Amino acid sequence: MENEEFSFDTELLYKGDKVKGCDIVPEAAPIFLTSAFNIFGDLDDVNSTYESKGYTYIRTRNPNRHMLADKITYLENGEDSAIFSSGMGAIQTVLFTFLKSGDHIIAGDTLYGESIELIEIMSEYGIEYTFVDFSDADAVKKAVKPNTKVIYGETASNPCVALADIEALAKIAHENGALLIVDNTFVTAYAVKCLDLGADIVINSLTKFINGHSDALLGSATGSKELIDKVLTRQSIFGTTGGTFNTWLVQRSMQTLGLRMRQQMKNADKLARALEKNPHVLKVNYPTVENYPQKELAKRLFKDGMCGAMLSFEMPSDRAKINDFMKRLKICHYAPTLGGVRTTMSHPATSSHRDLPDDMKASLGITEGLLRISVGIEDADDLIADFTQALKAFD
Ligand SMILES: *Cc1c(COP(=O)(O)O)cnc(C)c1O
């Protein structure tokens, strides 16, 4: 497979399957459960190993992280990647690499809850912040200050699926000497390649769609060699490097990313359209439904006009009936994660967004009747039938 470019699904099977210095190649990726690597020989060998950034101690470098980084770098069309202990480990390390006391960050106001908390904590270290609607490029532009160094947000907002115009945001960032850093966890590079659209760094919680099997916690950051080198130096000091076993699990899962995402997006599209037609559903947030407000943007930037496999929909805010609906569902179940092969739901008003003041919830569209769905790989007709019978709770 050397030097030849095949199509995405094929490449993803082979990228990163070689270990430097290893002359046997097992069919499945080997796992290096070791904290250090022996350097046989004398001080000259020790010296050259450090100089050439060879394998020494596990926190700095490990073949499993390199193998996974190669796959992620291919997926994102970047130059290099760093693999972290979690998505939050990636976000924290990247932001603390490019921001220091006196700098300003503009961040999306619908970010993942812990990312908002992280930015608030960063203000205790002298880093100023402004939260704005990330789907409104003009609002982002207006928030720029002379000390703005980073513009940070998510490609699709949680839970109402408002899309960010990455191209426009990259332009604003670069005109003002700032970096555009994007968390693409909800959408994945299968549906949009943020670096190709001008983002400087793309971050993923690999815990979600990229691993897809709900069994590992891990994160990544991808960008140019120059930027990722800086991130890797900090990562080693902060100790946020990804653990070996989780890294190995994610690299195994990634071989089927194309298959999974194709099915998950196809299912999300079919389920969204079926929900849209259901008389008990007030609103569906997904780009392929009739009244989705950012259809043009979705078509321009996202694969087949679809932003991955996350959607949300609104039922009447009647708790007893929603409870009944949830009990009637046979396939889709409640789980506080997303991106797995099984369809799961979450209820933002009582979980991820429970601490927001009521007026904030209202302005973000988070009603008692809003459910967020992470669509899995089940048969689409089974899923639609399951939701249809459960919605009879509202008859
Ligand atoms: C889950 C998630 C994170 C955090 O990732 P962890 O792997 O749980 O640390 C960050 N951003 C988004 C959008 C997420 O969904």
mmCIF file of C-alpha atoms and ligand atoms in Angstrom, residues 85-91 111-115 152 154 156 158 183-186 203-208 216-219 336-338 372, ligand 1:
data_model
loop_
_atom_site.group_PDB
_atom_site.id
_atom_site.type_symbol
_atom_site.label_atom_id
_atom_site.label_comp_id
_atom_site.label_asym_id
_atom_site.label_seq_id
_atom_site.Cartn_x
_atom_site.Cartn_y
_atom_site.Cartn_z
ATOM 1 C CA SER A 85 -6.299 10.507 27.424
ATOM 2 C CA SER A 86 -9.746 12.009 26.629
ATOM 3 C CA GLY A 87 -11.464 14.637 24.535
ATOM 4 C CA MET A 88 -11.211 17.017 27.504
ATOM 5 C CA GLY A 89 -7.486 16.234 27.783
ATOM 6 C CA ALA A 90 -7.132 17.295 24.136
ATOM 7 C CA ILE A 91 -9.137 20.516 24.557
ATOM 8 C CA LEU A 111 -20.116 24.221 23.619
ATOM 9 C CA TYR A 112 -19.961 20.870 25.362
ATOM 10 C CA GLY A 113 -20.654 21.655 29.050
ATOM 11 C CA GLU A 114 -17.190 20.795 30.392
ATOM 12 C CA SER A 115 -15.556 22.885 27.636
ATOM 13 C CA TYR A 152 -12.939 28.006 19.323
ATOM 14 C CA GLU A 154 -18.015 23.069 17.555
ATOM 15 C CA ALA A 156 -22.647 21.391 14.981
ATOM 16 C CA ASN A 158 -25.527 20.500 20.966
ATOM 17 C CA ASP A 183 -14.178 20.455 18.061
ATOM 18 C CA ASN A 184 -15.640 18.152 15.398
ATOM 19 C CA THR A 185 -16.713 15.321 17.738
ATOM 20 C CA PHE A 186 -20.415 15.448 16.814
ATOM 21 C CA ILE A 203 -10.109 18.227 17.981
ATOM 22 C CA ASN A 204 -12.089 15.011 18.453
ATOM 23 C CA SER A 205 -13.344 13.165 21.463
ATOM 24 C CA LEU A 206 -12.491 9.747 20.017
ATOM 25 C CA THR A 207 -14.743 8.317 22.745
ATOM 26 C CA LYS A 208 -17.745 9.033 20.518
ATOM 27 C CA ALA A 216 -12.923 3.593 25.402
ATOM 28 C CA LEU A 217 -12.126 7.161 26.473
ATOM 29 C CA LEU A 218 -9.651 9.022 24.212
ATOM 30 C CA GLY A 219 -9.101 12.311 22.343
ATOM 31 C CA PRO A 336 -25.160 9.783 28.686
ATOM 32 C CA THR A 337 -22.778 9.410 25.742
ATOM 33 C CA LEU A 338 -23.096 9.450 21.953
ATOM 34 C CA ARG A 372 -31.309 14.349 21.518
HETATM 35 C C1 LIG B 1 -17.746 14.006 24.741
HETATM 36 C C2 LIG B 1 -17.328 15.296 24.193
HETATM 37 C C3 LIG B 1 -16.172 15.952 24.641
HETATM 38 C C4 LIG B 1 -15.314 15.395 25.744
HETATM 39 O O1 LIG B 1 -14.738 14.202 25.400
HETATM 40 P P1 LIG B 1 -14.271 13.105 26.477
HETATM 41 O O2 LIG B 1 -13.640 12.076 25.615
HETATM 42 O O3 LIG B 1 -15.507 12.651 27.187
HETATM 43 O O4 LIG B 1 -13.347 13.794 27.397
HETATM 44 C C5 LIG B 1 -15.833 17.156 24.051
HETATM 45 N N1 LIG B 1 -16.580 17.706 23.089
HETATM 46 C C6 LIG B 1 -17.712 17.125 22.644
HETATM 47 C C7 LIG B 1 -18.483 17.788 21.566
HETATM 48 C C8 LIG B 1 -18.129 15.907 23.175
HETATM 49 O O5 LIG B 1 -19.252 15.336 22.742
#
